[in-house]
Amino acid sequence: MNTTDSAKRIEGFEDTVKDFWVSRPRRPHHGRKLAGVASGIGYRYGIDPTVVRVAFVVLTVFGGIGLAVYLLGWLLLPGEGDEVSGIESLFGQGQSSMPKGFALALGVVLVPMWLWSFSGSWFDGGAFFGLALVVAALYLLHRSRGHLRRPTPTVPAAGTAGTTTVTGDTGVWGRPVSSAPPTWDPLGADPLGWRLPDETSPAPSPQSEPPAPPRRKSKVGIAVMGLALAVGGAGAALAAEGVPWFTPAHVVGLVLAVLGLGMVVGSFRRGGRGLVWLAVPLSLAGLVLSVVPLPHVGGGFGDLETTPASAEQVLPVYERTAGDLLIDLTRLSGTDRVTTTVRVGVGNLAVIVPPDADVRYNCEAGVGTMECLGQERTGIRIPELRGVDYGVDGEGGPRITLTAQTGAGNVEVLRG
């Protein structure tokens, strides 16, 4: 591997794209977690592979494109010790440790994976944004660091035409010096002109290297953390005010987008590694929200407990974005007629009705437990409960039409 910093930098868009393909990352045998795509990118451009792995997770949750990009890298990036990538070996361009059957199966899986990624996501347009972010990050990385850590392509072995024989002395990193032919001069100088030390002369005493200068702490992580908290706080405030687009899933997506851009910038400025610890739990939260989308509910945050004294005091809607609700309707009597909706985004709600009331109810919950006048259901995406209950005295008494909804939490409709 060539690590000299004096190599000529890459200029121009077309040259950058061509050079990226020629010197694309190799998937190493050691340090990989799955296929070595993240570790190969990290080693090629001097980035912590953990940051690359988290970026793949964020892109998978944020727009669904991360898994498709990873599989594409598995197919297009050669492995360490291989002449070509798995897809190139299918067309007879060289040898690869990836079996041709596996490469073909991986290519078949990629087609529906990419179609699924762009068919829709819990963050609108997230796949297109994620793909643009990947392309821009790779382009900028190669423009700034493509001249460093360049893998030497494997040269064809002697006696072969057009193909390369992979042996223990060759690989994508090139032929080691120890395996070079004896006629090759690594110094490019006349051996007779070398001045070798006398065997009897004492070896020079090793000199200790000067200590490395202290590494300057980057402020990228702190700045991005503050920006992410500001974006999250503003999004949560807009969600509480009832702005339709700002659902919990969208707010998490915006914060992840800020963290993703921050990690890309931090990879250039040698900072931002601490953002991983915030991106991981948010990615898991985004995954949960993509499985169980929470309904958009206004009303703000906090608990609400009320006991209307008459039918006129019963509001048509009781709601909270997050919190617990307790609505006590036991003071209704006689011929009172009320229709009300009680809903909460995240939290528990309970509605207490009179013992003799005729209740027509509709209970809904995204995830949690519902217990509505004798009917119970628990789980994720629970089917709604509908029914009519006339109470202990049969038909007659106050008439209540009730809708109780929660995104995540428990729903209870009980007799007083």
Coordinates of C-alpha atoms in Angstrom, one line a residue:
M1 CA 0.0 0.0 0.0
N2 CA 1.3 3.4 -0.9
T3 CA 1.0 5.9 1.9
T4 CA 3.2 8.7 0.7
D5 CA 1.6 12.1 0.9
S6 CA 3.6 13.5 -2.0
A7 CA 1.4 11.8 -4.6
K8 CA -0.3 14.2 -7.0
R9 CA -3.8 15.1 -6.0
I10 CA -6.7 14.3 -8.3
E11 CA -8.2 17.1 -10.3
G12 CA -11.5 17.3 -12.2
F13 CA -14.8 15.5 -11.8
E14 CA -14.2 12.9 -14.6
D15 CA -10.7 12.1 -13.4
T16 CA -12.0 11.7 -9.8
V17 CA -14.7 9.2 -10.9
K18 CA -12.3 7.2 -13.0
D19 CA -9.6 7.2 -10.4
F20 CA -12.1 6.1 -7.7
W21 CA -13.0 3.0 -9.7
V22 CA -9.4 2.2 -10.4
S23 CA -8.3 2.6 -6.8
R24 CA -11.6 1.7 -5.1
P25 CA -11.5 0.3 -1.6
R26 CA -10.7 -3.4 -1.0
R27 CA -12.6 -5.5 1.5
P28 CA -10.1 -6.7 4.0
H29 CA -10.0 -10.2 5.6
H30 CA -9.4 -8.8 9.1
G31 CA -11.4 -6.2 11.0
R32 CA -14.6 -6.9 9.1
K33 CA -18.0 -7.5 10.7
L34 CA -19.9 -8.9 7.7
A35 CA -18.5 -8.4 4.2
G36 CA -15.8 -5.8 5.0
V37 CA -17.4 -3.0 3.0
A38 CA -17.4 -0.5 5.9
S39 CA -13.9 -1.4 7.1
G40 CA -12.6 -1.3 3.5
I41 CA -13.9 2.3 3.0
G42 CA -12.6 3.3 6.4
Y43 CA -9.1 1.9 5.8
R44 CA -9.0 3.4 2.3
Y45 CA -9.7 6.9 3.4
G46 CA -8.4 6.9 6.9
I47 CA -11.8 7.0 8.7
D48 CA -12.8 5.0 11.7
P49 CA -14.8 2.0 10.3
T50 CA -17.2 2.4 13.2
V51 CA -18.3 5.7 11.8
V52 CA -18.9 4.2 8.4
R53 CA -20.9 1.3 9.9
V54 CA -23.1 3.8 11.8
A55 CA -23.6 5.8 8.6
F56 CA -24.9 2.6 6.9
V57 CA -27.3 2.0 9.9
V58 CA -28.5 5.6 9.8
L59 CA -29.1 5.5 6.0
T60 CA -31.0 2.2 6.4
V61 CA -33.3 3.7 9.0
F62 CA -33.4 7.2 7.6
G63 CA -34.4 6.3 4.0
G64 CA -34.0 2.6 3.5
I65 CA -31.0 3.0 1.2
G66 CA -28.2 1.9 3.5
L67 CA -28.7 -1.8 3.1
A68 CA -28.9 -1.6 -0.7
V69 CA -25.7 0.5 -0.8
Y70 CA -23.9 -2.0 1.4
L71 CA -25.0 -5.0 -0.8
L72 CA -23.9 -3.0 -3.9
G73 CA -20.5 -2.4 -2.3
W74 CA -20.2 -6.1 -1.5
L75 CA -20.7 -6.9 -5.1
L76 CA -18.5 -4.1 -6.6
L77 CA -15.6 -3.9 -4.2
P78 CA -12.9 -6.6 -4.6
G79 CA -11.8 -8.6 -1.6
E80 CA -8.3 -8.6 -0.3
G81 CA -6.3 -11.1 -2.3
D82 CA -8.7 -11.0 -5.3
E83 CA -8.0 -9.7 -8.8
V84 CA -11.5 -8.3 -9.4
S85 CA -14.8 -7.9 -7.7
G86 CA -17.6 -10.5 -7.7
I87 CA -19.6 -8.9 -10.5
E88 CA -16.5 -8.6 -12.7
S89 CA -15.6 -12.3 -12.2
L90 CA -19.1 -13.1 -13.6
F91 CA -18.0 -11.6 -16.9
G92 CA -14.6 -13.3 -17.0
Q93 CA -12.5 -10.2 -16.1
G94 CA -10.4 -12.1 -13.5
Q95 CA -10.6 -14.2 -10.4
S96 CA -12.5 -13.5 -7.2
S97 CA -12.9 -15.4 -4.0
M98 CA -16.7 -14.7 -4.2
P99 CA -18.4 -17.8 -5.8
K100 CA -20.0 -16.9 -9.1
G101 CA -23.3 -18.4 -7.9
F102 CA -23.3 -16.2 -4.8
A103 CA -22.4 -13.1 -6.9
L104 CA -25.3 -13.9 -9.2
A105 CA -27.7 -14.4 -6.3
L106 CA -26.5 -11.1 -4.7
G107 CA -27.2 -9.3 -8.0
V108 CA -30.7 -10.8 -8.1
V109 CA -31.4 -9.7 -4.5
L110 CA -30.2 -6.1 -5.3
V111 CA -32.9 -5.5 -7.9
P112 CA -35.9 -5.7 -5.5
M113 CA -33.9 -4.2 -2.7
W114 CA -33.3 -1.0 -4.7
L115 CA -36.9 -0.9 -5.9
W116 CA -38.1 -1.3 -2.3
S117 CA -35.7 1.5 -1.1
F118 CA -37.2 4.0 -3.6
S119 CA -40.8 2.8 -3.4
G120 CA -41.4 4.8 -0.2
S121 CA -40.1 5.3 3.3
W122 CA -41.2 6.7 6.6
F123 CA -39.3 9.9 5.7
D124 CA -40.6 11.2 2.4
G125 CA -37.8 11.3 -0.2
G126 CA -35.3 9.8 2.3
A127 CA -33.9 7.3 -0.2
F128 CA -33.1 9.9 -2.8
F129 CA -31.5 12.2 -0.1
G130 CA -29.6 9.3 1.3
L131 CA -28.2 8.2 -2.1
A132 CA -27.2 11.8 -2.9
L133 CA -25.5 11.9 0.5
V134 CA -23.5 8.7 -0.2
V135 CA -22.4 9.9 -3.7
A136 CA -21.4 13.3 -2.4
A137 CA -19.5 11.8 0.6
L138 CA -17.5 9.4 -1.5
Y139 CA -16.7 12.0 -4.1
L140 CA -15.5 14.5 -1.5
L141 CA -13.5 11.8 0.3
H142 CA -11.7 10.7 -2.9
R143 CA -11.0 14.3 -4.0
S144 CA -9.3 15.1 -0.6
R145 CA -7.8 11.7 0.3
G146 CA -7.8 9.6 -2.9
H147 CA -4.1 10.2 -3.4
L148 CA -3.3 8.5 -0.1
R149 CA -3.4 4.8 0.9
R150 CA -3.8 3.8 -2.7
P151 CA -4.0 0.0 -3.2
T152 CA -1.6 -1.3 -5.8
P153 CA -3.5 -3.3 -8.4
T154 CA -2.4 -6.9 -8.9
V155 CA -0.1 -7.3 -11.9
P156 CA -0.5 -10.4 -14.1
A157 CA 1.8 -13.2 -13.3
A158 CA 4.5 -14.2 -15.8
G159 CA 3.3 -16.6 -18.5
T160 CA -0.4 -15.5 -18.4
A161 CA -2.2 -13.4 -20.9
G162 CA -5.0 -11.1 -19.8
T163 CA -5.6 -12.9 -16.4
T164 CA -3.9 -12.9 -13.1
T165 CA -2.9 -15.9 -11.1
V166 CA -3.6 -15.4 -7.4
T167 CA -0.9 -17.0 -5.3
G168 CA 0.4 -16.5 -1.9
D169 CA 2.8 -13.7 -3.2
T170 CA 0.2 -11.7 -5.1
G171 CA -3.0 -9.9 -4.3
V172 CA -4.8 -6.7 -4.8
W173 CA -2.1 -4.9 -2.7
G174 CA 0.5 -5.9 -5.3
R175 CA 3.6 -8.2 -5.2
P176 CA 5.6 -7.9 -1.9
V177 CA 9.2 -6.9 -2.1
S178 CA 10.3 -10.3 -0.6
S179 CA 8.8 -12.1 -3.6
A180 CA 10.2 -9.8 -6.3
P181 CA 12.7 -11.4 -8.8
P182 CA 16.4 -11.1 -7.9
T183 CA 17.1 -8.8 -10.9
W184 CA 14.8 -6.2 -9.5
D185 CA 16.6 -3.3 -7.8
P186 CA 14.3 -1.7 -5.2
L187 CA 16.5 1.4 -5.0
G188 CA 17.1 1.9 -8.7
A189 CA 20.8 2.2 -8.2
D190 CA 24.0 0.3 -9.2
P191 CA 24.6 -2.4 -6.5
L192 CA 28.4 -1.9 -7.0
G193 CA 28.0 1.7 -5.8
W194 CA 26.3 0.7 -2.6
R195 CA 28.4 1.3 0.5
L196 CA 27.6 -1.5 2.9
P197 CA 28.6 -1.3 6.6
D198 CA 31.5 -3.4 7.8
E199 CA 30.4 -6.5 9.7
T200 CA 32.8 -5.6 12.5
S201 CA 31.6 -2.1 12.8
P202 CA 29.2 -1.4 15.6
A203 CA 25.6 -0.9 14.8
P204 CA 24.5 2.7 15.1
S205 CA 22.5 3.4 18.3
P206 CA 18.9 3.8 17.6
Q207 CA 17.6 7.3 18.1
S208 CA 14.3 7.8 19.8
E209 CA 11.7 9.5 17.6
P210 CA 10.5 12.9 18.8
P211 CA 7.1 12.7 20.4
A212 CA 4.1 13.3 18.1
P213 CA 2.5 16.7 18.5
P214 CA -0.6 16.7 20.6
R215 CA -3.7 16.2 18.5
R216 CA -6.0 19.2 18.3
K217 CA -9.5 18.6 19.5
S218 CA -12.0 19.1 16.8
K219 CA -15.1 21.2 17.6
V220 CA -17.2 19.5 14.9
G221 CA -18.8 17.1 17.4
I222 CA -19.9 19.8 19.8
A223 CA -21.2 22.0 17.0
V224 CA -23.1 19.2 15.3
M225 CA -24.5 18.0 18.7
G226 CA -25.8 21.5 19.4
L227 CA -27.3 21.9 16.0
A228 CA -29.0 18.4 16.3
L229 CA -30.5 19.3 19.6
A230 CA -31.7 22.6 18.2
V231 CA -33.3 20.9 15.2
G232 CA -34.9 18.3 17.4
G233 CA -36.2 20.8 19.9
A234 CA -37.7 23.0 17.1
G235 CA -39.3 20.0 15.4
A236 CA -40.8 18.8 18.7
A237 CA -42.2 22.3 19.4
L238 CA -43.8 22.4 15.9
A239 CA -45.2 18.9 16.4
A240 CA -46.7 20.1 19.7
E241 CA -48.3 23.1 18.0
G242 CA -50.0 20.8 15.5
V243 CA -48.0 21.5 12.3
P244 CA -49.1 18.5 10.2
W245 CA -45.7 17.5 8.7
F246 CA -43.8 17.4 12.0
T247 CA -44.6 13.9 13.2
P248 CA -42.3 12.1 15.7
A249 CA -40.8 10.0 12.8
H250 CA -40.0 13.2 10.8
V251 CA -38.4 14.9 13.7
V252 CA -36.2 11.9 14.4
G253 CA -35.3 11.8 10.7
L254 CA -34.3 15.5 10.7
V255 CA -32.0 14.9 13.7
L256 CA -30.4 11.9 12.0
A257 CA -29.8 13.9 8.9
V258 CA -27.9 16.5 10.9
L259 CA -25.9 13.8 12.6
G260 CA -25.1 12.1 9.3
L261 CA -23.9 15.3 7.7
G262 CA -21.9 16.0 10.9
M263 CA -20.2 12.6 10.7
V264 CA -19.3 13.2 7.1
V265 CA -17.8 16.6 7.9
G266 CA -16.1 15.1 11.0
S267 CA -14.4 12.5 8.8
F268 CA -12.5 15.3 7.0
R269 CA -11.8 17.3 10.2
R270 CA -10.9 14.3 12.3
G271 CA -13.7 14.7 14.8
G272 CA -17.3 13.9 15.5
R273 CA -16.7 10.3 16.7
G274 CA -18.9 11.0 19.7
L275 CA -21.9 11.5 17.5
V276 CA -22.1 7.7 17.1
W277 CA -23.5 7.4 20.6
L278 CA -26.4 9.7 19.8
A279 CA -27.0 8.3 16.3
V280 CA -27.3 4.7 17.4
P281 CA -30.3 5.1 19.8
L282 CA -32.0 7.5 17.4
S283 CA -31.6 5.0 14.6
L284 CA -33.3 2.4 16.8
A285 CA -36.0 4.8 17.6
G286 CA -36.5 5.6 13.9
L287 CA -36.7 1.8 13.3
V288 CA -39.5 1.5 15.9
L289 CA -41.3 4.5 14.4
S290 CA -41.1 3.0 10.9
V291 CA -42.7 -0.2 12.2
V292 CA -45.3 1.5 14.4
P293 CA -46.0 5.0 13.0
L294 CA -47.5 7.2 15.7
P295 CA -50.5 9.4 14.8
H296 CA -50.1 13.1 14.7
V297 CA -51.7 14.4 17.9
G298 CA -51.7 18.0 19.1
G299 CA -52.6 19.4 22.5
G300 CA -49.0 19.7 23.9
F301 CA -47.2 17.7 26.5
G302 CA -48.3 16.8 30.0
D303 CA -51.1 15.0 31.9
L304 CA -54.8 15.9 31.8
E305 CA -57.4 14.9 34.3
T306 CA -60.9 16.3 34.2
T307 CA -64.4 15.5 35.5
P308 CA -67.1 17.3 33.6
A309 CA -70.2 18.1 35.8
S310 CA -72.7 18.1 32.9
A311 CA -73.0 17.1 29.3
E312 CA -72.4 20.8 28.3
Q313 CA -69.0 20.7 29.9
V314 CA -67.8 17.6 27.9
L315 CA -65.5 18.8 25.2
P316 CA -65.6 17.2 21.7
V317 CA -61.9 16.4 21.8
Y318 CA -59.4 15.8 24.6
E319 CA -55.8 15.3 23.3
R320 CA -52.2 15.4 24.2
T321 CA -49.0 14.9 22.1
A322 CA -47.5 13.0 25.0
G323 CA -48.9 12.4 28.5
D324 CA -51.6 10.6 30.4
L325 CA -55.3 11.4 30.2
L326 CA -58.1 10.6 32.7
I327 CA -61.6 11.6 31.7
D328 CA -64.3 10.9 34.3
L329 CA -67.8 11.0 32.9
T330 CA -69.6 9.5 35.9
R331 CA -71.5 12.7 36.6
L332 CA -73.6 12.3 33.5
S333 CA -77.1 11.1 34.2
G334 CA -80.6 10.8 32.9
T335 CA -81.0 11.7 29.2
D336 CA -77.6 13.3 28.7
R337 CA -76.2 12.8 25.2
V338 CA -72.5 13.3 24.5
T339 CA -70.0 12.6 21.7
T340 CA -66.3 12.9 22.5
T341 CA -62.8 11.8 21.3
V342 CA -59.9 11.1 23.7
R343 CA -56.5 10.7 22.1
V344 CA -52.8 10.8 22.9
G345 CA -49.7 10.3 20.8
V346 CA -47.6 8.6 23.5
G347 CA -49.1 7.8 26.8
N348 CA -52.0 6.1 28.6
L349 CA -55.6 7.2 28.6
A350 CA -58.6 6.1 30.7
V351 CA -62.2 7.0 30.4
I352 CA -64.7 6.3 33.2
V353 CA -68.4 6.1 32.3
P354 CA -71.5 5.8 34.5
P355 CA -72.7 2.3 35.5
D356 CA -76.0 2.8 33.7
A357 CA -74.7 4.6 30.5
D358 CA -75.3 3.3 27.0
V359 CA -71.8 3.5 25.5
R360 CA -70.9 3.1 21.8
Y361 CA -67.2 2.9 21.8
N362 CA -64.3 2.7 19.3
C363 CA -60.8 2.0 20.8
E364 CA -57.6 2.1 18.9
A365 CA -53.9 1.6 19.8
G366 CA -50.7 1.4 17.7
V367 CA -48.8 -0.5 20.3
G368 CA -49.9 -1.4 23.8
T369 CA -53.0 -2.8 25.6
M370 CA -56.6 -2.0 25.2
E371 CA -59.3 -2.9 27.8
C372 CA -62.7 -1.5 26.7
L373 CA -65.8 -2.5 28.7
G374 CA -64.8 -6.2 28.9
Q375 CA -62.9 -6.6 25.6
E376 CA -59.1 -6.8 25.7
R377 CA -56.3 -6.8 23.1
T378 CA -52.5 -6.4 23.3
G379 CA -49.7 -6.1 20.8
I380 CA -48.5 -4.0 17.9
R381 CA -50.8 -2.5 15.3
I382 CA -53.8 -3.9 17.3
P383 CA -57.1 -4.2 15.5
E384 CA -59.5 -1.6 16.8
L385 CA -62.2 -2.6 19.3
R386 CA -65.8 -1.5 18.5
G387 CA -68.9 -2.3 20.4
V388 CA -72.0 -1.1 22.3
D389 CA -72.5 -1.7 26.0
Y390 CA -75.7 -0.9 27.8
G391 CA -74.4 -1.3 31.3
V392 CA -75.8 -3.2 34.3
D393 CA -79.5 -2.0 33.8
G394 CA -79.8 -2.7 30.1
E395 CA -80.7 -0.1 27.6
G396 CA -81.5 3.3 29.0
G397 CA -79.6 6.1 30.8
P398 CA -77.0 8.5 29.5
R399 CA -75.8 7.9 25.9
I400 CA -72.1 8.3 25.2
T401 CA -70.4 8.0 21.8
L402 CA -66.7 7.6 22.6
T403 CA -63.5 7.3 20.5
A404 CA -60.3 6.5 22.4
Q405 CA -57.0 6.5 20.6
T406 CA -53.3 6.2 21.5
G407 CA -50.2 5.7 19.3
A408 CA -48.2 4.0 22.0
G409 CA -49.7 3.2 25.4
N410 CA -52.7 1.7 27.1
V411 CA -56.4 2.4 26.5
E412 CA -59.0 1.8 29.2
V413 CA -62.8 2.4 29.2
L414 CA -64.2 1.4 32.5
R415 CA -67.5 1.6 34.5
G416 CA -67.6 3.9 37.5

